[in-house]
mmCIF file of C-alpha atoms in Angstrom:
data_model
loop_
_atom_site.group_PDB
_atom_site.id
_atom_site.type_symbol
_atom_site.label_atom_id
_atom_site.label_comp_id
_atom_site.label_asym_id
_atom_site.label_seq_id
_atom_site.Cartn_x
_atom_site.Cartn_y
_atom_site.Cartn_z
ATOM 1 C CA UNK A 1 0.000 0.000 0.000
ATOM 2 C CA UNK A 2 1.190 3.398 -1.073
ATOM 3 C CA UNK A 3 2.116 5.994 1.980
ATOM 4 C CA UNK A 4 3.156 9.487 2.113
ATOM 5 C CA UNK A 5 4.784 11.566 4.153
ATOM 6 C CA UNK A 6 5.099 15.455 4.126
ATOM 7 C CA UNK A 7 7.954 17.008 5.658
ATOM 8 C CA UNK A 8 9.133 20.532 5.994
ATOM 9 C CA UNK A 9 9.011 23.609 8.286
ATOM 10 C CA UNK A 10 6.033 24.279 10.398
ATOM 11 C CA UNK A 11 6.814 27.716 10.984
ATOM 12 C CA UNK A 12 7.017 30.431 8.193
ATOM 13 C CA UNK A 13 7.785 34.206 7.731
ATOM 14 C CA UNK A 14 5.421 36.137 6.179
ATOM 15 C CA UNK A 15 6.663 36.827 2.071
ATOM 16 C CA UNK A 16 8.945 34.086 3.022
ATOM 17 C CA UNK A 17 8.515 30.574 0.903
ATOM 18 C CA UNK A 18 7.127 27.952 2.445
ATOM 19 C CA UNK A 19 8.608 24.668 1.067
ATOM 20 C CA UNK A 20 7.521 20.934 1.934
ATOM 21 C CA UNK A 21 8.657 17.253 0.884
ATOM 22 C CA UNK A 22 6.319 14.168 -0.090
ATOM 23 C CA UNK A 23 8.426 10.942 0.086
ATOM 24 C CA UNK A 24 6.551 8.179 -1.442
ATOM 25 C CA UNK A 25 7.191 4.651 0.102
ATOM 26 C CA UNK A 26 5.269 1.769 -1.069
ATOM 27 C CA UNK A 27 5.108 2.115 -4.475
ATOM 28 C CA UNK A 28 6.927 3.937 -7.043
ATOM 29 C CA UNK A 29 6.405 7.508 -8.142
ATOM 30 C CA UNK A 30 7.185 6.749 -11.832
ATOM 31 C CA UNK A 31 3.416 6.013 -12.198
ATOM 32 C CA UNK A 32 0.134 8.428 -11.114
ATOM 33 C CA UNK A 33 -0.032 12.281 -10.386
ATOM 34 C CA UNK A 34 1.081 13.798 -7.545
ATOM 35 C CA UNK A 35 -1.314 16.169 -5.855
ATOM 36 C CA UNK A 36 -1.043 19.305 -3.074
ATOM 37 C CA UNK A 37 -4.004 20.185 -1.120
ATOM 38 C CA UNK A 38 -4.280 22.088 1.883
ATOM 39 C CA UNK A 39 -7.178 22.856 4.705
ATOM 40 C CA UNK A 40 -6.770 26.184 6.684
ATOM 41 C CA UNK A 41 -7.734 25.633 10.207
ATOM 42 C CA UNK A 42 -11.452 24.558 10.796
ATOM 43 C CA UNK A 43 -12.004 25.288 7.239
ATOM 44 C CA UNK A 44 -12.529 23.392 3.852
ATOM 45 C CA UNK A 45 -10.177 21.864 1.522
ATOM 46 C CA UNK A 46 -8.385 23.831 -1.493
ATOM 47 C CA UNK A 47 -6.566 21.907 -4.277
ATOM 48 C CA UNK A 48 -2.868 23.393 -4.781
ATOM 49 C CA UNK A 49 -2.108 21.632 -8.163
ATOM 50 C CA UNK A 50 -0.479 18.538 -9.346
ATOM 51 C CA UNK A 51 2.438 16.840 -11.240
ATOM 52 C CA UNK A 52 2.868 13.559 -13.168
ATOM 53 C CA UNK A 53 6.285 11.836 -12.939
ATOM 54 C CA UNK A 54 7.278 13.109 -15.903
ATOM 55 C CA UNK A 55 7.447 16.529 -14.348
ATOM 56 C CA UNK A 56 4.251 18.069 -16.101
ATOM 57 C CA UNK A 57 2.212 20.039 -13.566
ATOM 58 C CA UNK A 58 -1.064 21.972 -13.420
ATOM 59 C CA UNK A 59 -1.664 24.554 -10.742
ATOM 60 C CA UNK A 60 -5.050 25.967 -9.206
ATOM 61 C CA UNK A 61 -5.277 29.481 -10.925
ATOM 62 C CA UNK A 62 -5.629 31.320 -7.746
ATOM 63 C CA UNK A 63 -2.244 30.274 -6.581
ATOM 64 C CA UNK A 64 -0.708 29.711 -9.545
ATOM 65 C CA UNK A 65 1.463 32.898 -9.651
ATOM 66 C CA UNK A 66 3.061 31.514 -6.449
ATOM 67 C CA UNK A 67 3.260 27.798 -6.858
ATOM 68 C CA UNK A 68 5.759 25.224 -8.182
ATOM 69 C CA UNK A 69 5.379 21.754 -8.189
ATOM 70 C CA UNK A 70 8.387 19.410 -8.776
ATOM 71 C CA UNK A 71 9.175 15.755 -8.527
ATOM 72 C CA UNK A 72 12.580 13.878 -7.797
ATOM 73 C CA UNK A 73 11.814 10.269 -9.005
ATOM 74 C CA UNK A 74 15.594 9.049 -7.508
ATOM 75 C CA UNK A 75 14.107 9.891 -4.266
ATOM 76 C CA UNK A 76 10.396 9.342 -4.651
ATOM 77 C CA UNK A 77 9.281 12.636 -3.587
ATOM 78 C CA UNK A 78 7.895 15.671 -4.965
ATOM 79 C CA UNK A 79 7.812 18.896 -3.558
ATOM 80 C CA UNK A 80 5.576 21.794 -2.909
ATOM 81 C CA UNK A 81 7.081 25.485 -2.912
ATOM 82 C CA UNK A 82 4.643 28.647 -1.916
ATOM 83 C CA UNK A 83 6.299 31.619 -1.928
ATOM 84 C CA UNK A 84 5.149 35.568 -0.455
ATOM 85 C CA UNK A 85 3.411 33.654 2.035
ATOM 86 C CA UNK A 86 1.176 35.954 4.425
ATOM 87 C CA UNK A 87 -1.046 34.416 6.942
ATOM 88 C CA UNK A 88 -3.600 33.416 4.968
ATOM 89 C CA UNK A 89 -1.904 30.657 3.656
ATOM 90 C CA UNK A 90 -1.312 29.303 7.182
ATOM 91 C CA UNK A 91 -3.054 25.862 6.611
ATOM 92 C CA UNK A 92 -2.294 21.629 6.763
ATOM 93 C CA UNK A 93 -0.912 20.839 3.892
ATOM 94 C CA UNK A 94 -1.668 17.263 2.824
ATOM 95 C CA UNK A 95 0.288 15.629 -0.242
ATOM 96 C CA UNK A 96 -1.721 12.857 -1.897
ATOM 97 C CA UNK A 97 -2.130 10.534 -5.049
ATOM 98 C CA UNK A 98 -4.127 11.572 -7.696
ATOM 99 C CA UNK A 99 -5.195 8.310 -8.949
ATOM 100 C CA UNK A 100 -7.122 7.948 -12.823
ATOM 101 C CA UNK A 101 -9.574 5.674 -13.680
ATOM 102 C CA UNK A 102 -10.302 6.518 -17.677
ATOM 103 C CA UNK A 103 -10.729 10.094 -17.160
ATOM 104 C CA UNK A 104 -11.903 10.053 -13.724
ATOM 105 C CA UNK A 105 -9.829 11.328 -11.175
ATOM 106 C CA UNK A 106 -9.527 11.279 -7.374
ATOM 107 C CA UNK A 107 -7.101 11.115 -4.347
ATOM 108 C CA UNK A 108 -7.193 7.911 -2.773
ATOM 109 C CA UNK A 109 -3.770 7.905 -0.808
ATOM 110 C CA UNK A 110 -3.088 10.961 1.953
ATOM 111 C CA UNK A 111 -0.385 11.721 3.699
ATOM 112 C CA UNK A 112 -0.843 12.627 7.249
ATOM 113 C CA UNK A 113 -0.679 16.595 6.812
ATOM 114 C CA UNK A 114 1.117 18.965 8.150
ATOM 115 C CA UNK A 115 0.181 22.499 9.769
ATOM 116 C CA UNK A 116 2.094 25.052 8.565
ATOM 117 C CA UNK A 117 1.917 28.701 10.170
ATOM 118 C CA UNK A 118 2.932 31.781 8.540
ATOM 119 C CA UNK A 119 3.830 34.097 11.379
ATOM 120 C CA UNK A 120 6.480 36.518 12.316
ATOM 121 C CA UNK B 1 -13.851 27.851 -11.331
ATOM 122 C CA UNK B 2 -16.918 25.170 -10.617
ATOM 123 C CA UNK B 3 -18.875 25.817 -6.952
ATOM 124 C CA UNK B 4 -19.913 23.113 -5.069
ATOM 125 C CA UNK B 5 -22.408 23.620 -2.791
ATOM 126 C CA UNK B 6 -23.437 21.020 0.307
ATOM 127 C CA UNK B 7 -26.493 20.776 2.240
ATOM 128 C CA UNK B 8 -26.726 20.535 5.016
ATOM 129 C CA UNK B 9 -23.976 21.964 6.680
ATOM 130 C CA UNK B 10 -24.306 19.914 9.647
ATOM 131 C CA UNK B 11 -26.935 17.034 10.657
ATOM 132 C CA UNK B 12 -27.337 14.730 14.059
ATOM 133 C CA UNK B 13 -28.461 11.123 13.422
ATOM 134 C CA UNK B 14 -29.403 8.385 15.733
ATOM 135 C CA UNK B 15 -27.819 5.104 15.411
ATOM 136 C CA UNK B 16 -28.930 3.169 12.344
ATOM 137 C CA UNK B 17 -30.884 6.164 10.879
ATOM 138 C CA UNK B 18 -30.803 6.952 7.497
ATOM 139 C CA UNK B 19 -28.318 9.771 6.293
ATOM 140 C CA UNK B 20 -28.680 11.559 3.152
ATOM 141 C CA UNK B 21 -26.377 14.294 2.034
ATOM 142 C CA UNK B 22 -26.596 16.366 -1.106
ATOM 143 C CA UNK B 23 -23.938 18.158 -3.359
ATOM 144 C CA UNK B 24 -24.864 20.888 -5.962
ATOM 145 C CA UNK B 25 -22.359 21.632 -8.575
ATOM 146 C CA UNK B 26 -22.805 25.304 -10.283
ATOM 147 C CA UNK B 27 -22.883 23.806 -13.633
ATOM 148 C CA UNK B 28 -23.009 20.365 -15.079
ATOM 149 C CA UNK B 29 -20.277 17.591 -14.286
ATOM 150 C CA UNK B 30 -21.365 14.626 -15.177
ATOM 151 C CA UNK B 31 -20.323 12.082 -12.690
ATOM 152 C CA UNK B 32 -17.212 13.159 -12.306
ATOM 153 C CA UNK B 33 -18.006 13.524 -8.445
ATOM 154 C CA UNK B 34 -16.103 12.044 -5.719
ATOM 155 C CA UNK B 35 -16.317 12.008 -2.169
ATOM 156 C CA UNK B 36 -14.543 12.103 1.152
ATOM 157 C CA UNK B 37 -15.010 11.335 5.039
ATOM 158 C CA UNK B 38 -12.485 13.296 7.058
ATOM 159 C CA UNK B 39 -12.379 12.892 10.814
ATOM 160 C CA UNK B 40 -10.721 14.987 13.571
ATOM 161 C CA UNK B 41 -7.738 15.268 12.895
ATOM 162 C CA UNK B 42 -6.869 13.287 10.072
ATOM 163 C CA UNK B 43 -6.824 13.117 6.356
ATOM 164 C CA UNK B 44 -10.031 12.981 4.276
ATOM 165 C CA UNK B 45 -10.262 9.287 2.965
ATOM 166 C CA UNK B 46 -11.918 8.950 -0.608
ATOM 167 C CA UNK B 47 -15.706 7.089 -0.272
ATOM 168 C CA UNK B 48 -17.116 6.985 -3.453
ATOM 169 C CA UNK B 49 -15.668 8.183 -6.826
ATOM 170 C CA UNK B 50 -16.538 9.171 -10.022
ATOM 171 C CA UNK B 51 -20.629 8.185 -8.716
ATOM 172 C CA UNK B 52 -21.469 5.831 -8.115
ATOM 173 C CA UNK B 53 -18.395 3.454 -7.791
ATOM 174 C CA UNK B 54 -17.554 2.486 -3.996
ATOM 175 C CA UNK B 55 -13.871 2.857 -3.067
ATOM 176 C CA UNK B 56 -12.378 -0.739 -2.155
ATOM 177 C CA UNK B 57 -12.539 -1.300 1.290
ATOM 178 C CA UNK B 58 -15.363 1.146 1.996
ATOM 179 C CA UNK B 59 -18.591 -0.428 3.560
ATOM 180 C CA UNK B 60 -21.260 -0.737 1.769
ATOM 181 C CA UNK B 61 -23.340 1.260 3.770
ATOM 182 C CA UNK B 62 -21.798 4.368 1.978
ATOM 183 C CA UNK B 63 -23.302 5.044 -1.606
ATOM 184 C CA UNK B 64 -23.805 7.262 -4.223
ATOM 185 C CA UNK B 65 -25.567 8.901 -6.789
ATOM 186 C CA UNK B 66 -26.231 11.894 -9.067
ATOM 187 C CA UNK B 67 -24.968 13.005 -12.653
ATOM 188 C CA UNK B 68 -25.149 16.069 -14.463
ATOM 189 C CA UNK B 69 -25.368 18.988 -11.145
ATOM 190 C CA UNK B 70 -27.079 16.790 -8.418
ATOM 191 C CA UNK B 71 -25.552 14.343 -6.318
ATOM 192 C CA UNK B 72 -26.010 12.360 -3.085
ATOM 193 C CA UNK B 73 -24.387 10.414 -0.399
ATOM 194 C CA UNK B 74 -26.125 7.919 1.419
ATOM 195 C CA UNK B 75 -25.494 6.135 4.957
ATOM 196 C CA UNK B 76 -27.920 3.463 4.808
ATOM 197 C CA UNK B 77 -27.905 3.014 8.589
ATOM 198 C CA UNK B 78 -25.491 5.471 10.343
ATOM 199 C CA UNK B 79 -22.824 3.651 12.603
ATOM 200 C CA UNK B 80 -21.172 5.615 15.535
ATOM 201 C CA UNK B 81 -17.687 5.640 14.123
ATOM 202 C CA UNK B 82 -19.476 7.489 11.190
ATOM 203 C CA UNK B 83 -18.969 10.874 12.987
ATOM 204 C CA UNK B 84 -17.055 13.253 10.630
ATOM 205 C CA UNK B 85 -17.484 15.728 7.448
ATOM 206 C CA UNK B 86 -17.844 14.905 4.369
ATOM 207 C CA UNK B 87 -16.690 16.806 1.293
ATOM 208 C CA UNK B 88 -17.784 16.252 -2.139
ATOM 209 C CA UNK B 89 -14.638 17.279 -4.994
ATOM 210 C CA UNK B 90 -15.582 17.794 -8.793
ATOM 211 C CA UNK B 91 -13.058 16.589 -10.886
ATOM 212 C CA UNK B 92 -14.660 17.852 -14.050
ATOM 213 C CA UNK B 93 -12.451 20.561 -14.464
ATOM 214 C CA UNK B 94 -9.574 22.622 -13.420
ATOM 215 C CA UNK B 95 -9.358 23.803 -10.691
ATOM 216 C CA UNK B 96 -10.813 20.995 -9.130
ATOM 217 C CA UNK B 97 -12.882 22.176 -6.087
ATOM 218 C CA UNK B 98 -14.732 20.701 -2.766
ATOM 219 C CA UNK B 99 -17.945 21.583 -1.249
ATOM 220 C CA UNK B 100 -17.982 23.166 2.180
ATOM 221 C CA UNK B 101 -18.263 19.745 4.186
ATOM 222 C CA UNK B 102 -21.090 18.268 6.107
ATOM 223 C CA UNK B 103 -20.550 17.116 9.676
ATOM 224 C CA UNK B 104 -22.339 14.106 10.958
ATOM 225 C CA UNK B 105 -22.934 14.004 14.813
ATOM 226 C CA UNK B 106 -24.448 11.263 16.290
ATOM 227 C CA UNK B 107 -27.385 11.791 18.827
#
């Protein structure tokens, strides 16, 4: 069974970048797309963007100015980088597999999340 | 961008009730609708997806239905370790969005 695990600072300047790590255990990364999503506290769930293995990525439009998405398929990980952050984007921050079946799509596998606070 | 829209925002169910939850997308989607259960404190864990198809492992309790803007999720007969929100996610188009959640409480 495929697990992730993000990693990363949990504390974060404000117009500072917040970067995390997804390692990928269980199964390779060479397959699927690669999905951010993140849940401010008490709040609802916002989809960051995504990446194949290949390294093409897609990025929600709203954050897309910000956002970079890439992959490391020696280590099985891909990464999330967020930069200007302000408090806004203080949030968990969940990595998970964006699995296709035909052209449905959904994320079955979730890391455990990690809060991330953008504070001085 | 696509808004999903759940109602209701909250519910409380007795034990083996019934639970019906319904998600409105702004425009049509087809059944590219999928659903979560998240509960305190961890991550949301995928249901249903693209309706009606049941995730493996998910009881079958948990269905559910809806194409075009209109969809449902049904408990058939709430259990207590049912308590948590629900979110349902188009994946129609980009950027792929999530209603507001519904939180289950049991009576």
């Amino acid at each position: 069974q495929v697990q992730l695990q993000e990693s990363g600072p949990g504390l974060v300047k404000p117009s500072e970048t917040l970067s995390l790590t997804c390692t990928v255990s269980g199964g390779s990364i060479s397959s699927n797309y690669w999905s951010w999503i993140r849940q401010p506290p008490g709040k609802g769930l916002e989809w960051i963007g995504f990446i194949y293995y290949s390294g093409s990525t897609n990025y929600n439009p709203s954050l897309k100015s910000r956002v970079t998405i890439s992959v490391d398929t020696s280590k099985d990980q891909f990464s999330l980088k967020l930069s200007s952050v302000t408090a806004a984007d203080t949030a968990v921050y969940y990595c998970a597999t964006t699995r296709t079946v035909g052209s449905k799509i959904y994320f079955d596998y979730w890391g455990q999340g990690t809060l991330v606070t953008v504070s001085s | 961008d696509i808004q999903m829209t759940q109602s209701p925002s909250s519910l409380s169910a007795s034990v083996g009730d019934r639970v019906t939850i319904t998600c409105r997308a702004s425009q049509s989607i087809s059944s590219y609708l999928n659903w979560y259960q998240q509960k305190p404190g961890k991550a949301p864990k995928v249901l249903i997806y693209a309706a009606p198809s049941l995730q493996s492992g998910v009881p079958s309790r948990f269905s559910g239905s809806g194409s075009g803007t209109d969809f449902t999720l049904t408990i058939s007969s709430v259990q207590p370790e049912d308590i948590a929100t629900y979110y349902c996610q188009q994946s129609y188009s980009i950027p792929w969005t999530f209603g507001q959640g519904t939180k289950v409480e049991i009576k």
